[in-house]
Structure formats: structure tokens, C-alpha cells
PDB file of C-alpha atoms in Angstrom:
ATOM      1  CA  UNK O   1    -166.740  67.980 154.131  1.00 44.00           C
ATOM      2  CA  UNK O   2    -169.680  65.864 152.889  1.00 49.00           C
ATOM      3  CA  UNK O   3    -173.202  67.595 153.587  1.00 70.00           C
ATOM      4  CA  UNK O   4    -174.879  63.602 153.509  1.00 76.00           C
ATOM      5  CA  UNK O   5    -174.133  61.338 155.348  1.00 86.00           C
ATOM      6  CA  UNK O   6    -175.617  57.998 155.074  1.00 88.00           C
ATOM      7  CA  UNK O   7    -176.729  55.173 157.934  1.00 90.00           C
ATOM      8  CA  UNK O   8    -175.796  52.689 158.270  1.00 95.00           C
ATOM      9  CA  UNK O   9    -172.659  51.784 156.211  1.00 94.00           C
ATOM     10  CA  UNK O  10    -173.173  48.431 155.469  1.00 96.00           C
ATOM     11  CA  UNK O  11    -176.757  46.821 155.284  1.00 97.00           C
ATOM     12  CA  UNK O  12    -177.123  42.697 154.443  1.00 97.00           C
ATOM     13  CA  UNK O  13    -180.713  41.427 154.352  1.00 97.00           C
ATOM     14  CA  UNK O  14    -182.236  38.283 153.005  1.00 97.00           C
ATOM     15  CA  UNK O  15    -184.008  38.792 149.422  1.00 97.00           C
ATOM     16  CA  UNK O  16    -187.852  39.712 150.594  1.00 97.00           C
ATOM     17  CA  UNK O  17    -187.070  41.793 153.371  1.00 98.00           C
ATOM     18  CA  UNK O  18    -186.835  45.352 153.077  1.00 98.00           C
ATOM     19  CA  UNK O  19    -184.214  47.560 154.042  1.00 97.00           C
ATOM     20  CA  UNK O  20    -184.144  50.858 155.210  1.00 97.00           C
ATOM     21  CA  UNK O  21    -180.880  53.048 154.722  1.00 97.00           C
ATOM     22  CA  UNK O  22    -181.205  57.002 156.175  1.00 97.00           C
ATOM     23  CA  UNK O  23    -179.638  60.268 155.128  1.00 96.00           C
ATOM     24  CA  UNK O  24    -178.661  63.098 157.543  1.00 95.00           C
ATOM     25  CA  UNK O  25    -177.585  66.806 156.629  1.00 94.00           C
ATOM     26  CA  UNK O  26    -176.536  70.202 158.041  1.00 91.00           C
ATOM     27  CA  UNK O  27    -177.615  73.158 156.241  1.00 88.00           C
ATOM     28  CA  UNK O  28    -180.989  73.945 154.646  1.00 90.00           C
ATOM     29  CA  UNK O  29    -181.691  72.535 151.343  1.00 91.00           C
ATOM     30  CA  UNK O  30    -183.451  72.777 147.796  1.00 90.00           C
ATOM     31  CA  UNK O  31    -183.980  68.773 147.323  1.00 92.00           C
ATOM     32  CA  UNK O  32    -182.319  65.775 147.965  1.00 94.00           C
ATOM     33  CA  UNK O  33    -182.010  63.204 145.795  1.00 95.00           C
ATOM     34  CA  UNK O  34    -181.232  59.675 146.315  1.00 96.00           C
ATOM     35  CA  UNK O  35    -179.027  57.578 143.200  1.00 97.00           C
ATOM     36  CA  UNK O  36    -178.126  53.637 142.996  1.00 97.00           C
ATOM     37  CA  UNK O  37    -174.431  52.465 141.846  1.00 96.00           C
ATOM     38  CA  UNK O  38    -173.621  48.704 141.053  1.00 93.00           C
ATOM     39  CA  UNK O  39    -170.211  47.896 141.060  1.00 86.00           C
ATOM     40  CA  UNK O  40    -168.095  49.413 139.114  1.00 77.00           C
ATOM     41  CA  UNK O  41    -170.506  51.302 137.217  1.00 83.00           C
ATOM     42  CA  UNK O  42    -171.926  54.691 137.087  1.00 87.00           C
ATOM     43  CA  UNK O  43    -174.376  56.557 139.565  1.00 94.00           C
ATOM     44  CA  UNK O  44    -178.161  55.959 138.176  1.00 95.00           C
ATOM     45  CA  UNK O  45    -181.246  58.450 139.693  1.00 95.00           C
ATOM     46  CA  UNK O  46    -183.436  56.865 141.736  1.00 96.00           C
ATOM     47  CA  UNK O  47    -185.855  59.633 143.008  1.00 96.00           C
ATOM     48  CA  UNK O  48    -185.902  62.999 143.739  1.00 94.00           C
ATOM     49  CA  UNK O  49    -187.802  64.615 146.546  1.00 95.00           C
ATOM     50  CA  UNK O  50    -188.253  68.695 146.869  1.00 94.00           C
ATOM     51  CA  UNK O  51    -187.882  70.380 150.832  1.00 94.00           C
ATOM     52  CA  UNK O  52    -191.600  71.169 150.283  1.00 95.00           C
ATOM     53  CA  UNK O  53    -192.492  67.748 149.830  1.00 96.00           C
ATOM     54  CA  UNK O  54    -192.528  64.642 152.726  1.00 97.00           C
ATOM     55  CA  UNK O  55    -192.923  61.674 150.904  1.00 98.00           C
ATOM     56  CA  UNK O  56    -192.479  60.114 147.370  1.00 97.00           C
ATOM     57  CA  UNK O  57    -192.836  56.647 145.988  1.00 96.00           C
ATOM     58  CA  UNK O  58    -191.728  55.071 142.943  1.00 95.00           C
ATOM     59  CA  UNK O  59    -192.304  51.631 142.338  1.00 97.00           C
ATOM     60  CA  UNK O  60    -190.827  49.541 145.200  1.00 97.00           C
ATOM     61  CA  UNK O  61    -189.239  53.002 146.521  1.00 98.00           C
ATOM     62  CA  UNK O  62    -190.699  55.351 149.131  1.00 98.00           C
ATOM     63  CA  UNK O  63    -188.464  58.390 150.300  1.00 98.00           C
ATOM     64  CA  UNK O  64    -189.706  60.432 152.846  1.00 98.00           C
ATOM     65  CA  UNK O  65    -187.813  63.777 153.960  1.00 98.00           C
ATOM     66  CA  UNK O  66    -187.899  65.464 157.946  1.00 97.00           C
ATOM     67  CA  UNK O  67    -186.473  69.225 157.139  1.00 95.00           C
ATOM     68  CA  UNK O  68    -186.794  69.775 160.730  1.00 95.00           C
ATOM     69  CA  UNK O  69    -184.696  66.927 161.438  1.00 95.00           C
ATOM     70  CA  UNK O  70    -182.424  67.508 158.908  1.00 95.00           C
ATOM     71  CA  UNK O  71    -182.862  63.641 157.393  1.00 96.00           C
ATOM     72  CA  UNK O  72    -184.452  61.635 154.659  1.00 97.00           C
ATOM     73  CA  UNK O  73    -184.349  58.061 154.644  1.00 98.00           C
ATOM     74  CA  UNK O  74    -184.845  55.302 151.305  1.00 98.00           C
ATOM     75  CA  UNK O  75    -186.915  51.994 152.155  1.00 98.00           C
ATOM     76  CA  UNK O  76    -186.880  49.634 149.493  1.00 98.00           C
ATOM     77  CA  UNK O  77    -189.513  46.995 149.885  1.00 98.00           C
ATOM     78  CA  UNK O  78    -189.263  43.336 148.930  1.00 98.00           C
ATOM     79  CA  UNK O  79    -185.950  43.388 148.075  1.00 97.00           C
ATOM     80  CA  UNK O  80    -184.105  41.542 145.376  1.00 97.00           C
ATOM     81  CA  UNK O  81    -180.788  40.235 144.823  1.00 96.00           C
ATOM     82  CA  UNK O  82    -180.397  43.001 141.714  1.00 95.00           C
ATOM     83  CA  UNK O  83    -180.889  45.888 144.424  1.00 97.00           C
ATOM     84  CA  UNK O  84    -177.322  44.921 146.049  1.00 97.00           C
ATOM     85  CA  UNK O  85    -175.557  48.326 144.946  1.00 97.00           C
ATOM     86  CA  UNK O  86    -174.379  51.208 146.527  1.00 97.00           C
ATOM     87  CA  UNK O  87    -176.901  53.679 147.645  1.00 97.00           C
ATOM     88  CA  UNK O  88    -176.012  57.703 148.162  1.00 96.00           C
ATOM     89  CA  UNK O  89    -178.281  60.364 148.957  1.00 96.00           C
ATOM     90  CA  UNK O  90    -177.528  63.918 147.255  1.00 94.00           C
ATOM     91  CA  UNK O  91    -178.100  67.166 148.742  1.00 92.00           C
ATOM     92  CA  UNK O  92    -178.697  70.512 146.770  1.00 88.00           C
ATOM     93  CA  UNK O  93    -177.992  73.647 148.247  1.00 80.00           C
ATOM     94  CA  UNK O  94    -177.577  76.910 147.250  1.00 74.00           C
ATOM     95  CA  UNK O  95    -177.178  75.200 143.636  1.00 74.00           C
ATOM     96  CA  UNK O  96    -174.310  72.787 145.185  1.00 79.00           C
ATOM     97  CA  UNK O  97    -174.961  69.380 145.151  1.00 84.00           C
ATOM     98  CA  UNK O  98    -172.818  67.245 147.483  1.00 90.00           C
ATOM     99  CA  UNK O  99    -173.534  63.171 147.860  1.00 93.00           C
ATOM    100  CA  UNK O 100    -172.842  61.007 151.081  1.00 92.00           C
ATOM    101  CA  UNK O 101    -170.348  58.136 151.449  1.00 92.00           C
ATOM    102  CA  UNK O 102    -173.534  55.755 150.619  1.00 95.00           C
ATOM    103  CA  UNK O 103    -174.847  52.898 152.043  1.00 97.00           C
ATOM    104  CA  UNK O 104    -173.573  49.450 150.930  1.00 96.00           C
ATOM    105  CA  UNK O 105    -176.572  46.918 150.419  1.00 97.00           C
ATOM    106  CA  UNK O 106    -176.279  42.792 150.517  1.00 97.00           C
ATOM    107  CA  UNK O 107    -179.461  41.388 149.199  1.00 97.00           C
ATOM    108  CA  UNK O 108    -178.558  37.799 149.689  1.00 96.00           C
ATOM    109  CA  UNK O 109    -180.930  35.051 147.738  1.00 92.00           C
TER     110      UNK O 109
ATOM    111  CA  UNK F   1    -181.575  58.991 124.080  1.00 65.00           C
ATOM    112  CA  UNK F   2    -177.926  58.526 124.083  1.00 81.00           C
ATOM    113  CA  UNK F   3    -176.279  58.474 127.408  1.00 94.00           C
ATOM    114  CA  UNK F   4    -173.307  60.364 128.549  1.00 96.00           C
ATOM    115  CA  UNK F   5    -170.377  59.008 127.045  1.00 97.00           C
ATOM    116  CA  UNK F   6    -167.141  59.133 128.752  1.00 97.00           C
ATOM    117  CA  UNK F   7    -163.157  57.824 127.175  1.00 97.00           C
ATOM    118  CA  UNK F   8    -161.283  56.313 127.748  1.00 97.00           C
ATOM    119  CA  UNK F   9    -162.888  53.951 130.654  1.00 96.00           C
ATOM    120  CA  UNK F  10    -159.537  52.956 131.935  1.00 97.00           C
ATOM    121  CA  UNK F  11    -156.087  55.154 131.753  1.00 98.00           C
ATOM    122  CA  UNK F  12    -152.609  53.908 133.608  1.00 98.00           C
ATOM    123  CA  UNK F  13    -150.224  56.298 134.321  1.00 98.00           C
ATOM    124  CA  UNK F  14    -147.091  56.862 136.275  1.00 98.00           C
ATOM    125  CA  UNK F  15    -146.702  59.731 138.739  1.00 97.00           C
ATOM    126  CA  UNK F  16    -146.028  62.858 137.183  1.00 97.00           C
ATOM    127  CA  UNK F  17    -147.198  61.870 133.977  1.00 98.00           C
ATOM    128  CA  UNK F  18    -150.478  63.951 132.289  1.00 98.00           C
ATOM    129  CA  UNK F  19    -153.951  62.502 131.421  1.00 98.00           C
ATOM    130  CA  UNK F  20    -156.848  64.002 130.161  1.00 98.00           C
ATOM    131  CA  UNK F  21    -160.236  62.655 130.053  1.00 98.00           C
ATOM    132  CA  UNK F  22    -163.206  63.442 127.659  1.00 97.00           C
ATOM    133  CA  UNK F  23    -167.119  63.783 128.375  1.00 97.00           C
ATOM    134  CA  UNK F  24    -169.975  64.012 126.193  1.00 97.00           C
ATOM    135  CA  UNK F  25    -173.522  64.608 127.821  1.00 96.00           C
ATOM    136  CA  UNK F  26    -176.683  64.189 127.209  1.00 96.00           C
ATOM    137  CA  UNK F  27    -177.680  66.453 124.040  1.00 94.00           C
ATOM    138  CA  UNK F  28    -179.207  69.173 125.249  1.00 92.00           C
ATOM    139  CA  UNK F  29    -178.326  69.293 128.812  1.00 94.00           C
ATOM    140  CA  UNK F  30    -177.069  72.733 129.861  1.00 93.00           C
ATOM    141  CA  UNK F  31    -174.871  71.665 132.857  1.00 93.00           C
ATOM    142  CA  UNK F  32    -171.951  69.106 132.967  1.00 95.00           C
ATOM    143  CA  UNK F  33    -170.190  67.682 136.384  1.00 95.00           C
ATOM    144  CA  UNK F  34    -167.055  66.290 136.755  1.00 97.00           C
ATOM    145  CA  UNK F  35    -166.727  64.156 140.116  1.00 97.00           C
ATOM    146  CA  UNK F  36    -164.003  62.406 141.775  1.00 97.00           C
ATOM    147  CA  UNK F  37    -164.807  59.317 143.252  1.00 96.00           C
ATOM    148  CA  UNK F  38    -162.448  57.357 145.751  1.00 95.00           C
ATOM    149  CA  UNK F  39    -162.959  53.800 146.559  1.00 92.00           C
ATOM    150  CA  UNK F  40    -165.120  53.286 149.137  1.00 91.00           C
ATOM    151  CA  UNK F  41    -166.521  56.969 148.978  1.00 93.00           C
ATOM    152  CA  UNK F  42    -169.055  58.753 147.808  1.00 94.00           C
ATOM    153  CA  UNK F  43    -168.874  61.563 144.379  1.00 95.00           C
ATOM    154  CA  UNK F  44    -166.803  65.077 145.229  1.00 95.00           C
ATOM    155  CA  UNK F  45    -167.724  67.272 143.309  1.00 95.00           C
ATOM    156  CA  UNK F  46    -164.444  68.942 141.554  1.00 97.00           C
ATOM    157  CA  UNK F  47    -165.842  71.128 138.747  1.00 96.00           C
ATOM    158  CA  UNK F  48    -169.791  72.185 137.455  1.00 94.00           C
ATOM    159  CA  UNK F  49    -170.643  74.049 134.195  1.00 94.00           C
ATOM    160  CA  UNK F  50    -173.492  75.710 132.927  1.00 92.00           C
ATOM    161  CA  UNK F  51    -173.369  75.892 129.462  1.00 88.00           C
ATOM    162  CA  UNK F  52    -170.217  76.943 129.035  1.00 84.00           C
ATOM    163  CA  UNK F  53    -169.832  79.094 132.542  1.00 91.00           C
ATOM    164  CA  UNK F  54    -168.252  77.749 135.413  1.00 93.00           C
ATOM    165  CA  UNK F  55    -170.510  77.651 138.277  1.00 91.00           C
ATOM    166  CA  UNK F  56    -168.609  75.551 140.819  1.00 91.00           C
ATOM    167  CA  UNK F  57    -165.078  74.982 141.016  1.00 95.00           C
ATOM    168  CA  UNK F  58    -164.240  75.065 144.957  1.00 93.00           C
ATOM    169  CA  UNK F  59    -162.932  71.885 145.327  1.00 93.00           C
ATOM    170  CA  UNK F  60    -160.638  71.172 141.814  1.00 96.00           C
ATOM    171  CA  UNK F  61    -157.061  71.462 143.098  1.00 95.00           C
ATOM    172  CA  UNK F  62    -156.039  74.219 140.238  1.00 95.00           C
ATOM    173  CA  UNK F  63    -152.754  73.323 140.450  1.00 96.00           C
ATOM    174  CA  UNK F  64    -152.626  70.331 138.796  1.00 97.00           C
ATOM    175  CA  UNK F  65    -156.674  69.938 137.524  1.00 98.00           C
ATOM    176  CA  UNK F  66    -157.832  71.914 134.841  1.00 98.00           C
ATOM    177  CA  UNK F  67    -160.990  71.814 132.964  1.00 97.00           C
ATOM    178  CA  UNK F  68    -163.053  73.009 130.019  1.00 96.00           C
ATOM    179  CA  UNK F  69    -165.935  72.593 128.202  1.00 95.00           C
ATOM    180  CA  UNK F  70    -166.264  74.479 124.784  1.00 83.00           C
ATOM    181  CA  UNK F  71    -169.512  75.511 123.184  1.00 84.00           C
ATOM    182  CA  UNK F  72    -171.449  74.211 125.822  1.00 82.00           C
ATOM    183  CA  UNK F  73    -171.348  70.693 124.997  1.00 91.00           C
ATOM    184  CA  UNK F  74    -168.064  68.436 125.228  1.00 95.00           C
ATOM    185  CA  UNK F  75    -165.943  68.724 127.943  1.00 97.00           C
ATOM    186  CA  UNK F  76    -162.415  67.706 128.948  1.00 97.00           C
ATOM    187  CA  UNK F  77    -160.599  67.086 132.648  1.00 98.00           C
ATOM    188  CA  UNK F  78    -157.000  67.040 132.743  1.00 98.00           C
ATOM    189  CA  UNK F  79    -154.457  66.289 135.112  1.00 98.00           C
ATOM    190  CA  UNK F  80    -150.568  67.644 135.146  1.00 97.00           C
ATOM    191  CA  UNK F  81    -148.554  66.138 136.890  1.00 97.00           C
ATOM    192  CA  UNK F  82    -150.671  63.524 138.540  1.00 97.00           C
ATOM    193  CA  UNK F  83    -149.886  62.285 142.344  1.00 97.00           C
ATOM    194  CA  UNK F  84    -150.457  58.728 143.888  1.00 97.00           C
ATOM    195  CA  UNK F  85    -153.816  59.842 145.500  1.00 97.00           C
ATOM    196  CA  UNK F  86    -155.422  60.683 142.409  1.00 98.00           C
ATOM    197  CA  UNK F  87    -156.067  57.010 141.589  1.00 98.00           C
ATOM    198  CA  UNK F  88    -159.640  57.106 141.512  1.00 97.00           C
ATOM    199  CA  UNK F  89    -163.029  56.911 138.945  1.00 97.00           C
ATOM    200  CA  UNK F  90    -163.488  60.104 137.459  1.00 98.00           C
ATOM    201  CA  UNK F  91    -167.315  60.793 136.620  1.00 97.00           C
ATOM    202  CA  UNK F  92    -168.714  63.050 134.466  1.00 97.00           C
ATOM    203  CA  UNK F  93    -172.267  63.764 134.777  1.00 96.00           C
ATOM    204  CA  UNK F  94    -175.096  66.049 132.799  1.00 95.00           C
ATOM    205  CA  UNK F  95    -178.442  67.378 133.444  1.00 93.00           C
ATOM    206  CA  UNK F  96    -181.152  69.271 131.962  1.00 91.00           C
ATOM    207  CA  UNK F  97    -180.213  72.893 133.955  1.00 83.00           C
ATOM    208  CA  UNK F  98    -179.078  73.097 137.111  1.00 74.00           C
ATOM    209  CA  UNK F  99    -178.828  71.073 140.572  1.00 71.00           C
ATOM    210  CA  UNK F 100    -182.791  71.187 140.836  1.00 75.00           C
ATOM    211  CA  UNK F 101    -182.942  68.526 137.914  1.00 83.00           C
ATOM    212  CA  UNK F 102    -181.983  64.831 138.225  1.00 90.00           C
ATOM    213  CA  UNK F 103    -178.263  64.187 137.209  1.00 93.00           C
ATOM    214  CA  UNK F 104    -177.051  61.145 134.704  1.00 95.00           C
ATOM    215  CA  UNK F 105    -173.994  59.891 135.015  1.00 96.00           C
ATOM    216  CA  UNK F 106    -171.815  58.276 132.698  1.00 96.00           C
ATOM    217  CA  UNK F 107    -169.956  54.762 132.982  1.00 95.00           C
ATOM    218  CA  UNK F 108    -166.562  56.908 134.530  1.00 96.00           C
ATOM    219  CA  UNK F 109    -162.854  56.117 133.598  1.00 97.00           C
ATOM    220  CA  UNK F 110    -160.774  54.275 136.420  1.00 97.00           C
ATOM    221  CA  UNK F 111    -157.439  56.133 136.968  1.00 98.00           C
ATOM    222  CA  UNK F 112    -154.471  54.098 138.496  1.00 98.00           C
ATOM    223  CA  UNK F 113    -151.328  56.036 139.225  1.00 98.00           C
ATOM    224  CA  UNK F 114    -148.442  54.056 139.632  1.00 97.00           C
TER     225      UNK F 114
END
């Protein structure tokens, strides 16, 4: 079974919004990482954030990361039409790393 | 750098049949993933080396997968006798050591299984 698992499925938002797409998991982890895949293409890193750490930002990206919650979530701010892709969050435990079913995001123009 | 290279990018077979697909990662990266992706889903893991070591291998199905990667850098998936349900985009990725570092994947070949 998938450790992540991604909310919601399906996200459309108008180009300048931002969107927010969230990551939950079961067991205790090392980091989690979050990765971007246009169709029919290959998974690319977006950011990385450690179980010691809360919050990152990179570029338009912030990630922040609840270990007590067991949940991370991706906001991408003033969104474009290049950021519709599939987005999957990546757990690593134990030196396993297991991705969600990803969140599908519409930025329409 | 170069990216991780995968062939071919798109394979046909018939059920039954054998296929084998070919990675090369990133030079210099000591551990190489091979993931199964359905449509609609997201990356299973099905094998992970470390140099040449496997470290992972819970979820191939060792009947029919099998995997290697020799001297630590190339490494071949193959599939004997492939089934309907393993129509699917077959991604290899690489990174620097081990699930701490970012991975990179490459473009993936697209199996159909007719």
C-alpha cells in the first residue's frame, strides 16, 4: 500500500491563483519530498524537506511538513498555465521511498 | 550533466512475449530505481540498487521480473512472460546515494501488452 497519499485528486484553478495540494502518511519518516510530472513525461524534483525541518521555499514553492500530524502540504503561488502537471509527494523511510497517487493540477489561462 | 537515459521509450508486445528495458543514470550516482507506473497512479517502487547491491526488491513479482545492474552503472529490467496488467511506463531513476538524496528520473518507456 502507498505510504502518501495526496489531497485532493483533482485541483483546477484560474492562472494567478494559487493552489494548495496536501500529503498525508502513516509511519515515521526521514524526508519527504515532493516531484512534478507533465504528461507523459518523467518525474522532475521539486523540493525536498527533512522531518527536522517545518518549512522550505523555493521560488514560487513553499512546503511545510506537521510530523505530528503526519502531513506536508505544496502551495504554489501565482500559478501558471506551465504548472498544470501531476504533483506526488515521496516519503522516505527506513531507506524506502514510496510516492502517492498525486494530485492532478488545471491551471487554466 | 547528462540525464538518465532510458530505451527504448516505447515497446509493443503480445502476452507472453519477453521485453527487456535498459537504464543509464546519472554518472556517478550510486543508486538506480526501477518504478512501475500505472495510468492514473503514482511510481511503485519494484526494484532499488546501490551500486551494484540490491537494497529493495519487495515488490518485483520474481516470477516473471528480473533485474540487474552490472558494475554499478547500467542497468536492465526484464519481463518473461509478460501479462495484460503490465501495460504501464516503466521508470528508471538515479541518485547521488541513497533515499536521503533527491531522485532524477528518466523520460520512461510506455509498455502496451496486447
Amino acid at each position: 500500500s502507498q505510504q502518501g497519499e495526496e489531497d485532493p485528486q483533482a485541483l483546477s484553478i484560474q492562472e494567478g491563483e494559487n493552489a494548495t495540494m496536501n500529503c498525508s502518511y502513516k509511519t515515521s519518516i526521514n524526508n519527504l519530498q515532493w516531484y512534478r510530472q507533465n504528461s507523459g513525461r518523467g518525474l522532475v524534483h521539486l523540493i525536498l524537506i527533512r522531518s527536522n525541518e517545518r518549512e522550505k521555499h523555493s521560488g514560487r514553492l513553499r512546503v511545510t511538513l506537521d510530523t505530528s500530524k503526519k502531513s506536508s502540504s505544496l502551495l504554489i503561488t501565482a500559478s501558471r498555465a506551465a504548472d498544470t502537471a501531476s504533483y506526488f509527494c515521496a516519503t522516505d523511510g527506513a531507506g524506502k521511498s514510496t510516492f502517492g497517487d498525486g494530485t492532478t493540477l488545471t491551471v487554466k489561462p | 550533466e547528462a540525464g538518465v537515459a532510458q530505451s527504448p521509450r516505447y515497446k509493443i508486445i503480445e502476452k507472453r512475449q519477453s521485453v527487456a528495458f535498459w537504464c543509464n543514470p546519472i554518472s556517478g550516482h550510486a543508486t538506480l530505481y526501477w518504478y512501475q507506473q500505472i495510468l492514473g497512479q503514482g511510481p511503485k517502487l519494484l526494484i532499488q540498487f546501490q551500486n551494484n547491491g540490491v537494497v529493495d526488491d519487495s515488490q518485483l513479482p520474481k516470477d516473471r521480473f528480473s533485474a540487474e545492474r552490472l558494475k554499478g552503472v547500467d542497468s536492465t529490467l526484464k519481463i518473461q512472460p509478460a501479462k495484460l496488467e503490465d501495460s504501464a511506463v516503466y521508470l528508471c531513476a538515479s541518485s547521488r546515494a541513497d533515499t536521503s538524496y533527491e531522485q532524477y528520473f528518466g523520460p520512461g518507456t510506455r509498455l502496451t501488452v496486447t
